[in-house]
PDB file of C-alpha atoms in Angstrom:
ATOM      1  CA  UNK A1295       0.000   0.000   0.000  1.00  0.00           C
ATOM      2  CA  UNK A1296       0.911   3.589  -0.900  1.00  0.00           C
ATOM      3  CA  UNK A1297      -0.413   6.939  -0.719  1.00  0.00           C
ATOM      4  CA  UNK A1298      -0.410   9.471  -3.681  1.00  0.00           C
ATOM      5  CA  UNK A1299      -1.364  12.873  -3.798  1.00  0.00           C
ATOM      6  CA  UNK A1300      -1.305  16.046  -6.663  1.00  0.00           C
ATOM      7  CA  UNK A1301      -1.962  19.490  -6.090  1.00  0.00           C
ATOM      8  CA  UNK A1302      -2.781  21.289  -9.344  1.00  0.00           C
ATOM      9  CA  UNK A1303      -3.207  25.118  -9.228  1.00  0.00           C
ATOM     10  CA  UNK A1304      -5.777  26.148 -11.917  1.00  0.00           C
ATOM     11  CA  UNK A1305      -4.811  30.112 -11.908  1.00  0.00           C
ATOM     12  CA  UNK A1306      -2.166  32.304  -9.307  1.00  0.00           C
ATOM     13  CA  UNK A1307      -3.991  31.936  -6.478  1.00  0.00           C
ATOM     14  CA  UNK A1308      -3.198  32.408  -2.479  1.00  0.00           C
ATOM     15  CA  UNK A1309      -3.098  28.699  -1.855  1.00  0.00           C
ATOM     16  CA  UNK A1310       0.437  27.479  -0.976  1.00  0.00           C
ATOM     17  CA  UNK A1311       1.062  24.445  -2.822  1.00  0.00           C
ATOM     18  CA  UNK A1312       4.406  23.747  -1.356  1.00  0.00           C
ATOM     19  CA  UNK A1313       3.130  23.927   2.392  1.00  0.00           C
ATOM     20  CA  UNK A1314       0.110  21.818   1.459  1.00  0.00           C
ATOM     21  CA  UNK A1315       1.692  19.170  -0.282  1.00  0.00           C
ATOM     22  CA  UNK A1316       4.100  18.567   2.890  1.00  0.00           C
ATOM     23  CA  UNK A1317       0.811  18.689   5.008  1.00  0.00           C
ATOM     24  CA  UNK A1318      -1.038  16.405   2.645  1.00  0.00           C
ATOM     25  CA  UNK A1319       2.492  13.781   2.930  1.00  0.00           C
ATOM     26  CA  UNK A1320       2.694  14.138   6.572  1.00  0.00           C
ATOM     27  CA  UNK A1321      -0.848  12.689   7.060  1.00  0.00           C
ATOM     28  CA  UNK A1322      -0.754   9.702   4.470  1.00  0.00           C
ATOM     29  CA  UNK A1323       3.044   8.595   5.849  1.00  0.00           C
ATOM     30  CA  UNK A1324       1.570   5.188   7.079  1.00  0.00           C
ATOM     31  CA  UNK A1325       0.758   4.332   3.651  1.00  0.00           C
ATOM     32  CA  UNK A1326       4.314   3.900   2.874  1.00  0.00           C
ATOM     33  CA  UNK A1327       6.885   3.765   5.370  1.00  0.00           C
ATOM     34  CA  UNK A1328       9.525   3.625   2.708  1.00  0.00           C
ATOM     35  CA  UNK A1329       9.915   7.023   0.956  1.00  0.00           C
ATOM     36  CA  UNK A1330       8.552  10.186   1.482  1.00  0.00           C
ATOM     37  CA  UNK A1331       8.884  12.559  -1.716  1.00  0.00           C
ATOM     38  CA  UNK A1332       7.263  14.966  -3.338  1.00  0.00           C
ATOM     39  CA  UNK A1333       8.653  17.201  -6.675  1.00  0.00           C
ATOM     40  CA  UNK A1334       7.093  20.947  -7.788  1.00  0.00           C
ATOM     41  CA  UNK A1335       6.717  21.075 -11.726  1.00  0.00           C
ATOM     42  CA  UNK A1336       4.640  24.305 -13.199  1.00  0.00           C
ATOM     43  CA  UNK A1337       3.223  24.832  -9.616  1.00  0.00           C
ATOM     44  CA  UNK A1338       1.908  21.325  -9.785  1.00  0.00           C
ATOM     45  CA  UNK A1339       3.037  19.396  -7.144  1.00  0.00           C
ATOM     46  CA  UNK A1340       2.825  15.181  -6.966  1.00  0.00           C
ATOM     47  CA  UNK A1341       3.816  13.445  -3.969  1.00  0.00           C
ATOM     48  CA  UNK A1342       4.168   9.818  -2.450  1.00  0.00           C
ATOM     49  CA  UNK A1343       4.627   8.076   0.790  1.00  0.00           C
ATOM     50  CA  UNK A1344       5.498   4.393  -1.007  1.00  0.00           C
ATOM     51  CA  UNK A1345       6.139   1.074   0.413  1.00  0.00           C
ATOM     52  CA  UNK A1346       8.773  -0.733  -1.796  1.00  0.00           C
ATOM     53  CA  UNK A1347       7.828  -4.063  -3.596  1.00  0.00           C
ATOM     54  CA  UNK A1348       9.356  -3.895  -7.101  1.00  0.00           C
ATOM     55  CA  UNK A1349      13.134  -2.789  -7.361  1.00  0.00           C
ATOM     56  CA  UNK A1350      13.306  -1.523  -3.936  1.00  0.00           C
ATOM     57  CA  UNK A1351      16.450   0.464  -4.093  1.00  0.00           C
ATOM     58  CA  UNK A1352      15.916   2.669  -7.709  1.00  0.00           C
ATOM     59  CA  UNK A1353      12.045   2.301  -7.782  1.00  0.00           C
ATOM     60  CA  UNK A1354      12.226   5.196  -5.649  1.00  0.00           C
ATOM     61  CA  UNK A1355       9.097   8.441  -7.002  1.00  0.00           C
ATOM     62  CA  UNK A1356       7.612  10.711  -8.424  1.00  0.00           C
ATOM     63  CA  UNK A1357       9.397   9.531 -11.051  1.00  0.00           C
ATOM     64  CA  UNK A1358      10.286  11.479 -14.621  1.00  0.00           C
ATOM     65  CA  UNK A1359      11.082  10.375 -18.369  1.00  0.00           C
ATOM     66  CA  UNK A1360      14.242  10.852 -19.980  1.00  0.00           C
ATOM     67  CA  UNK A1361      12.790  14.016 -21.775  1.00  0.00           C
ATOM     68  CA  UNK A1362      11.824  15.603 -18.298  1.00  0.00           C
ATOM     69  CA  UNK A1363       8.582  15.963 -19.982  1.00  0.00           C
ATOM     70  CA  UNK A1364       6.190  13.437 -17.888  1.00  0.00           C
ATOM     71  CA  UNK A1365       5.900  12.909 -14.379  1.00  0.00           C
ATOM     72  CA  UNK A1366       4.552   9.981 -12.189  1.00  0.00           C
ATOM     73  CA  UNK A1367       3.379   8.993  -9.198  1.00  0.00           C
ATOM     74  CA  UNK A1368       1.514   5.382  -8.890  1.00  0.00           C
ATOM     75  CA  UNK A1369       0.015   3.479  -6.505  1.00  0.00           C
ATOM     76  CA  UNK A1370      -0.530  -0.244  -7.313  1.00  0.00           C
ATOM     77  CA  UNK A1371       1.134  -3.180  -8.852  1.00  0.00           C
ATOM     78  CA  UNK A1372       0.905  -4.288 -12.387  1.00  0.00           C
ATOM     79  CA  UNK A1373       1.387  -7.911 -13.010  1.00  0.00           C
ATOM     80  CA  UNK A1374       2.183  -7.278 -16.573  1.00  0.00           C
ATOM     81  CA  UNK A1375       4.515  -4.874 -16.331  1.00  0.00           C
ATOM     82  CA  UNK A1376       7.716  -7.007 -17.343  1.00  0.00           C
ATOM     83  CA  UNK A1377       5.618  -7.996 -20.579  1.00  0.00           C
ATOM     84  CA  UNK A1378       4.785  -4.421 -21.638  1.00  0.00           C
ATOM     85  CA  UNK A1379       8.527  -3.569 -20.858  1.00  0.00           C
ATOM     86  CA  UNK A1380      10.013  -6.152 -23.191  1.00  0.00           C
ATOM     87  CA  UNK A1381       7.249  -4.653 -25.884  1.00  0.00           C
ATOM     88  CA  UNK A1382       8.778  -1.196 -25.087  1.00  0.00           C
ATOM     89  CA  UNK A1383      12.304  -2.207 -25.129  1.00  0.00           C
ATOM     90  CA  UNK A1384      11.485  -3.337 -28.565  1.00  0.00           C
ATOM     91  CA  UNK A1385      10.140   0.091 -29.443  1.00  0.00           C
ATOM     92  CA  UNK A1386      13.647   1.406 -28.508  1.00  0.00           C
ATOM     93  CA  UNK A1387      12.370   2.861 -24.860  1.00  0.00           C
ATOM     94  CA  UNK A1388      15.469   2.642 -22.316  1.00  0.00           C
ATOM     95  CA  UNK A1389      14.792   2.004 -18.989  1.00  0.00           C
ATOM     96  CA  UNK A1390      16.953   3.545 -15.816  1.00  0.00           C
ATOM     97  CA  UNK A1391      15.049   0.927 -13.561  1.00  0.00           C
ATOM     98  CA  UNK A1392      13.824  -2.256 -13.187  1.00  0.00           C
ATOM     99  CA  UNK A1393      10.145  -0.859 -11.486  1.00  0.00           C
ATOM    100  CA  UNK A1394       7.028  -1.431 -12.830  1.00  0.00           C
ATOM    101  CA  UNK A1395       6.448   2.855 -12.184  1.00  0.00           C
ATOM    102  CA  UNK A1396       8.981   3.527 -15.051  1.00  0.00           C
ATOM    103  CA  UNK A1397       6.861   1.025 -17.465  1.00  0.00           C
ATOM    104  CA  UNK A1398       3.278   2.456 -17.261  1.00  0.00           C
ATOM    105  CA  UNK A1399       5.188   6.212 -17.571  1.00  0.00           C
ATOM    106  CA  UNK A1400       6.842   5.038 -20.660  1.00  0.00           C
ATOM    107  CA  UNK A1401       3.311   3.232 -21.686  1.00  0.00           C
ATOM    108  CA  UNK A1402       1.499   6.520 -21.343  1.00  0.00           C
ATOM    109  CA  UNK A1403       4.374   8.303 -23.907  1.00  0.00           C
ATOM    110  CA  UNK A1404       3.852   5.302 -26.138  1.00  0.00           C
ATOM    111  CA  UNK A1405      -0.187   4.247 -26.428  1.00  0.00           C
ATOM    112  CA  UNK A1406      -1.697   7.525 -25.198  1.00  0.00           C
ATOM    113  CA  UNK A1407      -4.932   7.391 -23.448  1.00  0.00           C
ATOM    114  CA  UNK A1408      -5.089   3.636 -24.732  1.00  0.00           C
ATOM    115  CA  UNK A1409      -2.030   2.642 -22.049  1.00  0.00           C
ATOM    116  CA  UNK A1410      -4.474   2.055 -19.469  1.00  0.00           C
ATOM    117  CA  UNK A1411      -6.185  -0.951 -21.482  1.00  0.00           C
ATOM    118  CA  UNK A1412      -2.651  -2.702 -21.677  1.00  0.00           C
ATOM    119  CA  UNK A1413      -2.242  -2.620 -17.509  1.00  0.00           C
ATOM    120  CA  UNK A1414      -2.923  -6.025 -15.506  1.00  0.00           C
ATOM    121  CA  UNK A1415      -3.426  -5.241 -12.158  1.00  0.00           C
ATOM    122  CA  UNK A1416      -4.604  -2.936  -9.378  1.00  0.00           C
ATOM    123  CA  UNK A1417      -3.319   0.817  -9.782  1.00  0.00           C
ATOM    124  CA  UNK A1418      -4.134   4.355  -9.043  1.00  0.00           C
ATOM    125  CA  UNK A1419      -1.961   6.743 -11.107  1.00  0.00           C
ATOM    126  CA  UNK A1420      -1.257  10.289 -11.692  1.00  0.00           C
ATOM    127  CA  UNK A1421       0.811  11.692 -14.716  1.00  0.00           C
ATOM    128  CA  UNK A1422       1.769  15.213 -15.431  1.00  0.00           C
ATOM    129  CA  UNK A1423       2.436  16.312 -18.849  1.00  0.00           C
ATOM    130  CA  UNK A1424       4.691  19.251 -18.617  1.00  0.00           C
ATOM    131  CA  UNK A1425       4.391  20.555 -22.077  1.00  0.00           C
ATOM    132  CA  UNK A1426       0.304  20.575 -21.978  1.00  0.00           C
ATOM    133  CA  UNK A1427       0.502  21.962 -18.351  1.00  0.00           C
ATOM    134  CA  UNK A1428      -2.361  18.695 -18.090  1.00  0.00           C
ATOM    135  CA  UNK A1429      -3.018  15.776 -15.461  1.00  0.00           C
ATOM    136  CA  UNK A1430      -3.745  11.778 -16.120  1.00  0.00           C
ATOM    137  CA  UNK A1431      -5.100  10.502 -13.671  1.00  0.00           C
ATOM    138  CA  UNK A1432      -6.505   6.715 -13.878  1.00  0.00           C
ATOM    139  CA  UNK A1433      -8.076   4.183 -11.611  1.00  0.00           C
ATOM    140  CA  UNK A1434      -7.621  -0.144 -12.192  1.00  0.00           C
ATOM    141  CA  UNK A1435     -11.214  -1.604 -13.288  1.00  0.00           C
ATOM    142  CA  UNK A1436     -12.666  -2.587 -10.096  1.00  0.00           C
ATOM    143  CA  UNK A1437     -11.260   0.172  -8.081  1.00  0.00           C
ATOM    144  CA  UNK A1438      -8.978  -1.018  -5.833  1.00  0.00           C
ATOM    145  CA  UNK A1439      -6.677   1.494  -5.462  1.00  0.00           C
ATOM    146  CA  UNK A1440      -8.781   4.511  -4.194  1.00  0.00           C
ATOM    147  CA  UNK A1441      -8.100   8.087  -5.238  1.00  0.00           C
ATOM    148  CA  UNK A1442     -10.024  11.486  -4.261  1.00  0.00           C
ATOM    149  CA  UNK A1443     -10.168  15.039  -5.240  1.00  0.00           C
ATOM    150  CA  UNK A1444     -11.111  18.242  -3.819  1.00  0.00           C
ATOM    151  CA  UNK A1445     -11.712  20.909  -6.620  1.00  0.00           C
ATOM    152  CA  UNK A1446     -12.582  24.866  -6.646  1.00  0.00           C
ATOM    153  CA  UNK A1447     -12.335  27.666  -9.399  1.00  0.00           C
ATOM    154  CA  UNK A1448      -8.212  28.018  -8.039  1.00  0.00           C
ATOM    155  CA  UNK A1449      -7.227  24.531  -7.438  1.00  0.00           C
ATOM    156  CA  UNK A1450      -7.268  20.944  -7.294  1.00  0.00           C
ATOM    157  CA  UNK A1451      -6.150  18.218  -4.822  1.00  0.00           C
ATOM    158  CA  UNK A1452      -5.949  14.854  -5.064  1.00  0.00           C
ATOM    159  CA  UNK A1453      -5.193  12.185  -2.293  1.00  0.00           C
ATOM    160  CA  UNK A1454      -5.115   8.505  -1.416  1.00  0.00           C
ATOM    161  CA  UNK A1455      -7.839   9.327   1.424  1.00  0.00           C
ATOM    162  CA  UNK A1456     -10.293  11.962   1.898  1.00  0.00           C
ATOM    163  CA  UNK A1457      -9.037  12.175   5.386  1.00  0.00           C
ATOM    164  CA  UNK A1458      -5.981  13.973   4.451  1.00  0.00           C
ATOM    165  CA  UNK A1459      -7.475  16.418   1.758  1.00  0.00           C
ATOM    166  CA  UNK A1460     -10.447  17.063   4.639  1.00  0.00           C
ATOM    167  CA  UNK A1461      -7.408  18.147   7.131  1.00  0.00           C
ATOM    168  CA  UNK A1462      -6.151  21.190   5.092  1.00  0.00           C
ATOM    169  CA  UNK A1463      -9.701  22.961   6.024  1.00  0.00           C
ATOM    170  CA  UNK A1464      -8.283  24.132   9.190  1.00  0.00           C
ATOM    171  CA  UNK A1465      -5.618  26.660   7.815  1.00  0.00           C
ATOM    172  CA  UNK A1466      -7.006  27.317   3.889  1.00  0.00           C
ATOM    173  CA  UNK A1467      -9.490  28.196   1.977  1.00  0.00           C
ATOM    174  CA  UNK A1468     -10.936  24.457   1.435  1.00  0.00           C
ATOM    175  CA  UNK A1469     -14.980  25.052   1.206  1.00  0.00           C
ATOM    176  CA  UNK A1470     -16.250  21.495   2.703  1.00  0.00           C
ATOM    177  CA  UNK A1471     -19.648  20.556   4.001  1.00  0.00           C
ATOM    178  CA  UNK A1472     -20.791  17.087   5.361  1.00  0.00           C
ATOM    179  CA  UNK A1473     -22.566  15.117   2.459  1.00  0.00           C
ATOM    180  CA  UNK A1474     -25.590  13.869   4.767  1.00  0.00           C
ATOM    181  CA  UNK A1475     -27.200  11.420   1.814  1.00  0.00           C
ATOM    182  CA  UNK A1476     -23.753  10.133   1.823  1.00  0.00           C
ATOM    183  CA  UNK A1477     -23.924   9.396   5.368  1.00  0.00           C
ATOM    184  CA  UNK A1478     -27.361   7.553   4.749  1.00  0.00           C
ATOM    185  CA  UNK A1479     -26.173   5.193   2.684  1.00  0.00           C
ATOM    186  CA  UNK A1480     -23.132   4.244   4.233  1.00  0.00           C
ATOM    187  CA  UNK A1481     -25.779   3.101   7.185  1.00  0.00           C
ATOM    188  CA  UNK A1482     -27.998   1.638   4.386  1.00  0.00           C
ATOM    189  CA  UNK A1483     -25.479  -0.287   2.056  1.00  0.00           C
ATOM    190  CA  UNK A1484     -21.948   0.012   4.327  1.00  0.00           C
ATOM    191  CA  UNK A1485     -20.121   2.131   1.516  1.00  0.00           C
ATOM    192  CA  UNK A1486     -20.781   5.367  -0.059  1.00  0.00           C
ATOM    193  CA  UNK A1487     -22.010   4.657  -4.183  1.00  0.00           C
ATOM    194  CA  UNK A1488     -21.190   6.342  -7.020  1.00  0.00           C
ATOM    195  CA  UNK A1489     -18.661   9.103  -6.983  1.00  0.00           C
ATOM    196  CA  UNK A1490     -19.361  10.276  -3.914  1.00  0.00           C
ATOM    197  CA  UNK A1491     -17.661  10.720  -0.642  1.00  0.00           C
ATOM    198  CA  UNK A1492     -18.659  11.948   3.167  1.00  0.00           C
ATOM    199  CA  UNK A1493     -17.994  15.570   2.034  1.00  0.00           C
ATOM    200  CA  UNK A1494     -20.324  17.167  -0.675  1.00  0.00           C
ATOM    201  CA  UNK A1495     -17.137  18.653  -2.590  1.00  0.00           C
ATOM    202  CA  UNK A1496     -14.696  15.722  -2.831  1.00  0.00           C
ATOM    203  CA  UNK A1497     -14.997  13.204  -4.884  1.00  0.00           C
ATOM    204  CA  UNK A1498     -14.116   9.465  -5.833  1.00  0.00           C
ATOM    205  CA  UNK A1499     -12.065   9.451  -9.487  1.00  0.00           C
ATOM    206  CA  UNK A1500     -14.116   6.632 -10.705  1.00  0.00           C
ATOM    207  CA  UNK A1501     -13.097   2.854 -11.546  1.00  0.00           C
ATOM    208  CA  UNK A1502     -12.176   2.158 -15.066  1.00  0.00           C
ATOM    209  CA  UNK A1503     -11.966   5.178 -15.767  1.00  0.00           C
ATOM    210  CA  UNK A1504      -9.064   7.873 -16.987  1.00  0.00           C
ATOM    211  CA  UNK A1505      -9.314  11.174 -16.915  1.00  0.00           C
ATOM    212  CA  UNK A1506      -7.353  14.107 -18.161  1.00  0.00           C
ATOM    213  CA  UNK A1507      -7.426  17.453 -16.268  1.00  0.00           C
ATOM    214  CA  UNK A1508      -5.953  20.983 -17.874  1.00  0.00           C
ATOM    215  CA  UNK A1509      -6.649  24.171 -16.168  1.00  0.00           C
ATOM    216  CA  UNK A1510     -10.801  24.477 -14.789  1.00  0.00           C
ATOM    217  CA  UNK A1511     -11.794  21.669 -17.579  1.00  0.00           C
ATOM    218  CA  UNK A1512     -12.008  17.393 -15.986  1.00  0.00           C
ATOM    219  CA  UNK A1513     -12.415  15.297 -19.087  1.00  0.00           C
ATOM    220  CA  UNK A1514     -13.482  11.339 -18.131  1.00  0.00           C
ATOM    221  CA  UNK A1515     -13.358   8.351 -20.104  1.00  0.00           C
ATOM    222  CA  UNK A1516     -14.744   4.708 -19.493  1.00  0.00           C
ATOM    223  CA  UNK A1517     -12.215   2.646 -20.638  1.00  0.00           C
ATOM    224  CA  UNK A1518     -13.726  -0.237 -19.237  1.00  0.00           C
ATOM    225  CA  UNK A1519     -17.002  -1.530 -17.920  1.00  0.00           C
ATOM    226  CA  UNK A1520     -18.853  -5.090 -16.793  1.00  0.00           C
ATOM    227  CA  UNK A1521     -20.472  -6.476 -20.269  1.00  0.00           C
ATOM    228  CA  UNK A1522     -23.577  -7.451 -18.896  1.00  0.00           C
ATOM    229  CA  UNK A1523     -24.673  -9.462 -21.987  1.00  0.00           C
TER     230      UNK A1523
END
């Protein structure tokens, strides 16, 4: 298990990115006891607290391409990923480490939104393109890996748990009310539906789903849904 978390600034705005991002790190630590590290590009800002599986001592994130173009930080494991990285290898992509973080960054500058469809496993991932000034951020099929955001006119935050996006309120200028119906059926069904969460203004990025974020504008996809036929 690790934690993940992006803070996107739509326009200049008051909110301190830097400071927030540290706060937003400090309260997910226990997701990965590992690394703590976090990387400013364009005033976005992605962070992780990771526990190492996969190449343990280079895997380390966010992690960037050999352009300096794309930026990563994942959550997850992809079963595949040594497959897709001998297809890539074969494409002439060179690889600085043996994690499965460096293959679904180099899958995104390959396939496109289509890189998603290739991934086996159980992932939550965020991807900063540097020359669009845009955000990718994906979910596995089922939704294992959870990811939530927090968005007004002047930002965007993203996080591993609501918990830690809810605990900025205190000091900034985060407008959250309780979600009552949310609360409802939690006591009804034990888990919030839909896109939802306890808080009216943050939200679940849904499973299956990928969806790419520049400036004010969210634009989702459904890569994948349950054929019911």
């Amino acid at each position: 298990m690790c934690g993940i978390a992006a803070i996107y600034n739509i326009r200049d705005n008051k909110f301190d990115g830097l400071k927030n991002i540290q706060r937003i790190l400090k309260n997910i630590n226990h997701r990965g006891p590992d690394e703590q590290n976090y990387i400013s590009i364009n005033q976005c800002y992605l962070a992780i607290a990771r526990l190492s599986i996969i190449d343990i001592k280079n895997g380390g994130q966010p992690k960037v391409d050999l352009t300096n173009n794309f930026y990563i930080v994942f959550n997850g494991e992809i079963y595949n990923y040594l497959e897709i990285k001998r297809k890539l290898e074969s494409l002439n992509f060179k690889f600085k480490t043996n994690s499965d973080t460096e293959v679904v960054l180099n899958s995104y500058i390959q396939w496109g939104d289509k890189f998603v469809e290739k991934l086996d496993g159980m992932f939550s991932i965020i991807i900063y393109d540097k020359n669009n000034y845009q955000l990718i951020v994906c979910r596995d099929r089922f939704g294992k890996k959870p990811l939530y955001y927090y968005k007004d006119s002047e930002k965007l935050v993203i996080c591993s748990e609501v918990k830690a996006i809810s605990e900025l309120k205190n000091e900034n200028s985060l407008n959250l009310n309780l979600n009552q119906q949310a609360y409802w059926d939690y006591l009804t069904y034990r888990y919030i539906p839909g896109e939802q969460t306890s808080y009216t203004n943050i939200y679940k990025f849904d499973r299956g789903s990928i969806y790419k974020i520049k400036r004010d504008k969210i634009i989702k996809k459904k890569y994948w849904s349950i054929n019911f036929k």
